[in-house]
Amino acid sequence: MTKNFAHRGYSGRYPENTMLAFRKAVEAGADGIELDVQLTKDGVPVIIHDELVDRTTDGKGLVKDIPLTQLRQLDASYIYAGQYGVNPIPTFREYCEFVQDLPIITNIELKTGVFEYPGIEEKIWDMIREFRLEDKVILSSFNHFTILRMQKIAPQLKYGFLTEAWIIDAGKYCHTHGVPCYHPNFRSLTHEAVRELKQYGLEINTYTVNTEEDARDLIEKGVDILIGNYPEMVRSVLAAGSDHSAS
Ligand code: G3P
Ligand code: MG
């Protein structure tokens, strides 16, 4: 059965990568949450997508140049013009506290494609252990060296290679590196690509699936996880599919 993951939380309706968006994703019936992790100037893991705070907050500058106390003053929902009050950039710790007793799988995307954030792998692993989330996380990154580094530190966790490009022999590539999940842009998932990935026994977790038509197509192809901005929509597509197969 295909699973329904909320991309940056319920980001289609709420400010992305905020605790509000994560809570709303759970309320919407998502099976999991995808989020992006970077480090502040003082090395604290925080949840934000861009390297710059400019697009999603009322501040300016690079996450890596701002200490936590200063970063926490910013409003990550300011583009909603007060509709949802003030929502700070969450720390990864705050998220772990929230999710630790929920039946939610978290796809932690390590945003190390521009800045490598040395030591981020150890910090995330320490927190996964502290909150006993070992069986409830999938680690992914566009930086595949990050994945291999973290896999060495914590081989018991589940890992995925993220890609934007249309990779040739992606199943073989993941298999060669002992990585069990492949996280491609959904547009690259042709029938042939899915067949090759399944041949290697890979789990296919794809983003960013925002329309009913694409969701139906990918469910039919047997994709494992749909990562999208509208978890309520994906839930109803999945429910309609199971109604159909039961009748
Ligand atoms: O992890 C899936 C997706 O989030 C990757 O792209 O840019 O939205 O982080 P991006
Ligand atoms: Mg992401």
Coordinates of C-alpha atoms and ligand atoms in Angstrom, one line a residue:
M1 CA 0.0 0.0 0.0
T2 CA 1.4 3.4 -1.0
K3 CA 2.1 5.8 1.9
N4 CA 1.2 9.4 2.1
F5 CA 4.0 11.8 3.3
A6 CA 3.5 15.6 3.8
H7 CA 6.3 17.6 2.1
R8 CA 7.7 20.2 4.5
G9 CA 4.6 19.4 6.6
Y10 CA 1.2 20.3 5.2
S11 CA 2.9 23.0 3.1
G12 CA 0.2 23.4 0.5
R13 CA -2.0 25.2 3.1
Y14 CA 0.3 26.2 6.0
P15 CA 3.7 27.8 6.3
E16 CA 6.3 25.2 5.2
N17 CA 8.6 23.5 7.7
T18 CA 6.8 24.9 10.8
M19 CA 5.4 23.1 13.8
L20 CA 2.0 24.2 12.6
A21 CA 2.5 22.5 9.2
F22 CA 3.6 19.4 11.0
R23 CA 0.6 19.3 13.3
K24 CA -1.7 19.9 10.4
A25 CA -0.1 17.1 8.4
V26 CA -0.8 14.7 11.3
E27 CA -4.4 15.9 11.6
A28 CA -4.8 15.4 7.8
G29 CA -4.0 11.7 8.2
A30 CA -0.5 11.7 6.7
D31 CA 1.5 8.6 7.3
G32 CA 4.7 10.6 7.4
I33 CA 6.4 14.0 7.3
E34 CA 9.3 15.1 5.1
L35 CA 11.4 18.0 6.4
D36 CA 14.7 19.7 5.7
V37 CA 17.5 20.1 8.2
Q38 CA 20.5 22.5 8.3
L39 CA 22.8 23.9 11.1
T40 CA 22.8 27.3 12.6
K41 CA 26.0 29.3 13.2
D42 CA 26.3 27.7 16.6
G43 CA 25.7 24.3 15.2
V44 CA 22.1 23.6 16.2
P45 CA 20.0 21.5 13.8
V46 CA 17.0 23.5 12.6
I47 CA 14.2 22.8 10.1
I48 CA 14.3 25.1 7.0
H49 CA 14.5 24.4 3.3
D50 CA 16.6 27.2 1.7
E51 CA 20.1 28.1 2.8
L52 CA 18.9 31.7 3.0
V53 CA 16.1 32.7 5.4
D54 CA 14.9 35.4 3.0
R55 CA 12.1 33.6 1.2
T56 CA 10.3 32.0 4.1
T57 CA 10.9 34.4 6.9
D58 CA 11.0 38.1 7.7
G59 CA 14.8 38.0 8.1
K60 CA 17.8 38.0 5.8
G61 CA 21.0 36.0 5.5
L62 CA 22.3 32.4 5.5
V63 CA 21.1 29.9 8.2
K64 CA 24.8 29.0 8.7
D65 CA 25.7 32.6 9.7
I66 CA 22.8 33.1 12.2
P67 CA 23.0 31.9 15.8
L68 CA 20.0 30.0 17.2
T69 CA 18.7 32.8 19.5
Q70 CA 18.7 35.2 16.6
L71 CA 17.2 32.7 14.2
R72 CA 14.3 32.0 16.6
Q73 CA 13.2 35.6 16.5
L74 CA 12.3 35.2 12.8
D75 CA 8.7 34.5 11.7
A76 CA 8.6 31.5 9.3
S77 CA 5.0 32.3 8.5
Y78 CA 5.3 36.0 7.7
I79 CA 4.2 35.5 4.1
Y80 CA 0.8 34.5 5.5
A81 CA 0.5 38.1 6.8
G82 CA -0.5 37.2 10.4
Q83 CA -3.2 34.6 9.4
Y84 CA -1.4 31.9 11.5
G85 CA 0.2 34.2 14.1
V86 CA 4.0 34.0 14.5
N87 CA 5.7 30.6 13.8
P88 CA 9.4 30.4 14.5
I89 CA 11.8 28.1 12.6
P90 CA 11.6 24.8 14.5
T91 CA 14.7 23.2 16.0
F92 CA 15.0 19.5 15.1
R93 CA 14.8 18.8 18.8
E94 CA 11.4 20.5 19.1
Y95 CA 10.2 18.3 16.2
C96 CA 11.5 15.1 17.8
E97 CA 9.7 15.9 21.0
F98 CA 6.5 16.4 19.0
V99 CA 6.8 13.2 17.0
Q100 CA 8.3 10.8 19.5
D101 CA 5.1 9.2 20.6
L102 CA 3.2 9.5 17.3
P103 CA 2.9 6.7 14.7
I104 CA 4.5 9.0 12.1
I105 CA 7.5 8.2 9.9
T106 CA 9.9 11.1 9.3
N107 CA 11.8 11.6 6.2
I108 CA 14.8 13.7 7.3
E109 CA 16.3 15.4 4.3
L110 CA 19.9 16.6 5.1
K111 CA 20.3 19.8 3.2
T112 CA 24.0 19.5 2.5
G113 CA 24.0 20.2 -1.2
V114 CA 25.3 23.8 -0.9
F115 CA 27.0 23.8 2.5
E116 CA 28.2 20.5 3.9
Y117 CA 27.6 21.3 7.5
P118 CA 30.4 19.1 8.9
G119 CA 29.1 17.0 11.9
I120 CA 25.4 17.3 10.9
E121 CA 25.3 13.5 10.6
E122 CA 26.4 12.8 14.1
K123 CA 24.1 15.5 15.5
I124 CA 21.1 14.1 13.8
W125 CA 22.0 10.5 14.8
D126 CA 22.4 11.6 18.5
M127 CA 18.9 13.0 18.5
I128 CA 17.3 10.1 16.7
R129 CA 18.8 7.9 19.4
E130 CA 17.8 10.2 22.3
F131 CA 14.2 10.2 21.1
R132 CA 14.2 6.5 20.1
L133 CA 13.2 7.3 16.5
E134 CA 15.4 4.6 15.0
D135 CA 12.6 2.7 13.4
K136 CA 10.6 5.8 12.4
V137 CA 13.0 7.7 10.1
I138 CA 14.3 7.7 6.6
L139 CA 17.4 9.8 5.9
S140 CA 17.8 11.3 2.5
S141 CA 20.0 13.9 0.8
F142 CA 20.9 15.2 -2.7
N143 CA 24.4 14.9 -1.4
H144 CA 25.0 11.2 -1.6
F145 CA 28.4 11.5 0.2
T146 CA 26.4 12.7 3.3
I147 CA 24.3 9.5 3.1
L148 CA 27.3 7.2 2.8
R149 CA 28.9 9.1 5.8
M150 CA 25.8 8.8 8.0
Q151 CA 25.3 5.2 6.9
K152 CA 28.8 4.4 8.3
I153 CA 27.9 6.1 11.6
A154 CA 24.4 4.5 12.0
P155 CA 24.1 1.5 9.6
Q156 CA 20.8 0.4 11.3
L157 CA 18.9 3.4 9.9
K158 CA 17.0 3.5 6.6
Y159 CA 18.6 5.6 3.8
G160 CA 17.6 7.0 0.4
F161 CA 19.4 8.8 -2.4
L162 CA 17.6 11.9 -3.5
T163 CA 17.8 12.9 -7.2
E164 CA 16.5 15.7 -9.4
A165 CA 18.0 14.3 -12.6
W166 CA 16.8 11.3 -14.7
I167 CA 19.4 8.8 -13.6
I168 CA 20.3 5.8 -15.8
D169 CA 20.4 2.5 -13.9
A170 CA 19.3 4.2 -10.6
G171 CA 18.4 0.8 -9.1
K172 CA 21.9 -0.6 -9.8
Y173 CA 23.5 2.7 -8.4
C174 CA 21.6 2.5 -5.1
H175 CA 22.2 -1.2 -4.8
T176 CA 25.9 -0.8 -5.4
H177 CA 26.1 1.6 -2.4
G178 CA 23.8 -0.5 -0.2
V179 CA 21.1 2.2 -0.1
P180 CA 17.6 0.7 0.1
C181 CA 15.5 3.7 -1.0
Y182 CA 15.4 5.9 -4.1
H183 CA 13.9 9.4 -3.8
P184 CA 13.4 10.8 -7.3
N185 CA 11.5 13.6 -8.8
F186 CA 8.2 11.8 -9.8
R187 CA 8.5 12.9 -13.4
S188 CA 11.5 10.6 -14.0
L189 CA 9.5 7.5 -12.9
T190 CA 8.7 5.9 -16.2
H191 CA 7.4 2.3 -16.3
E192 CA 10.9 1.3 -17.3
A193 CA 12.6 3.2 -14.4
V194 CA 10.1 1.6 -11.9
R195 CA 10.8 -1.8 -13.3
E196 CA 14.6 -1.4 -13.0
L197 CA 14.3 -0.1 -9.4
K198 CA 11.9 -3.0 -8.3
Q199 CA 14.3 -5.5 -9.9
Y200 CA 16.8 -4.4 -7.3
G201 CA 14.2 -4.5 -4.5
L202 CA 14.3 -0.7 -3.9
E203 CA 11.7 1.3 -2.1
I204 CA 10.6 4.2 -4.3
N205 CA 9.7 7.4 -2.4
T206 CA 8.9 10.2 -4.8
Y207 CA 8.3 13.9 -4.7
T208 CA 6.6 16.4 -5.2
V209 CA 3.2 14.9 -6.0
N210 CA 0.5 17.6 -5.9
T211 CA -2.3 16.5 -8.2
E212 CA -4.8 13.7 -8.1
E213 CA -3.8 12.6 -11.6
D214 CA -0.2 12.2 -10.7
A215 CA -1.0 10.5 -7.4
R216 CA -3.2 7.9 -9.2
D217 CA -0.6 7.3 -11.8
L218 CA 2.2 6.7 -9.3
I219 CA 0.0 4.5 -7.0
E220 CA -0.8 2.4 -10.1
K221 CA 2.9 2.1 -10.8
G222 CA 3.4 0.7 -7.3
V223 CA 5.4 3.5 -5.8
D224 CA 6.0 3.1 -2.0
I225 CA 5.7 6.7 -0.7
L226 CA 4.2 9.8 -2.3
I227 CA 5.7 13.0 -0.9
G228 CA 3.4 16.0 -1.6
N229 CA 2.1 19.3 -0.3
Y230 CA -1.5 18.2 0.0
P231 CA -1.8 15.1 2.3
E232 CA -5.6 15.4 2.5
M233 CA -5.8 15.1 -1.3
V234 CA -3.5 12.0 -1.4
R235 CA -5.4 10.4 1.5
S236 CA -8.7 10.7 -0.5
V237 CA -7.1 9.4 -3.7
L238 CA -5.8 6.4 -1.7
A239 CA -9.2 5.8 0.0
A240 CA -11.0 5.9 -3.4
G241 CA -8.5 3.4 -4.7
S242 CA -9.1 1.0 -1.9
D243 CA -12.9 1.4 -2.1
H244 CA -12.6 0.6 -5.8
S245 CA -10.5 -2.6 -5.3
A246 CA -12.8 -3.8 -2.5
S247 CA -15.9 -3.5 -4.7
Ligands
G3P1 O1 12.7 15.1 -0.1 C1 11.9 15.4 -1.2 C2 12.0 16.9 -1.6 O2 11.8 17.6 -0.4 C3 13.3 17.2 -2.2 O3 13.3 18.5 -2.7 O4 13.9 20.9 -2.7 O5 11.7 20.1 -1.8 O6 13.8 19.7 -0.5 P1 13.1 19.8 -1.9
MG2 MG 13.1 18.4 1.1

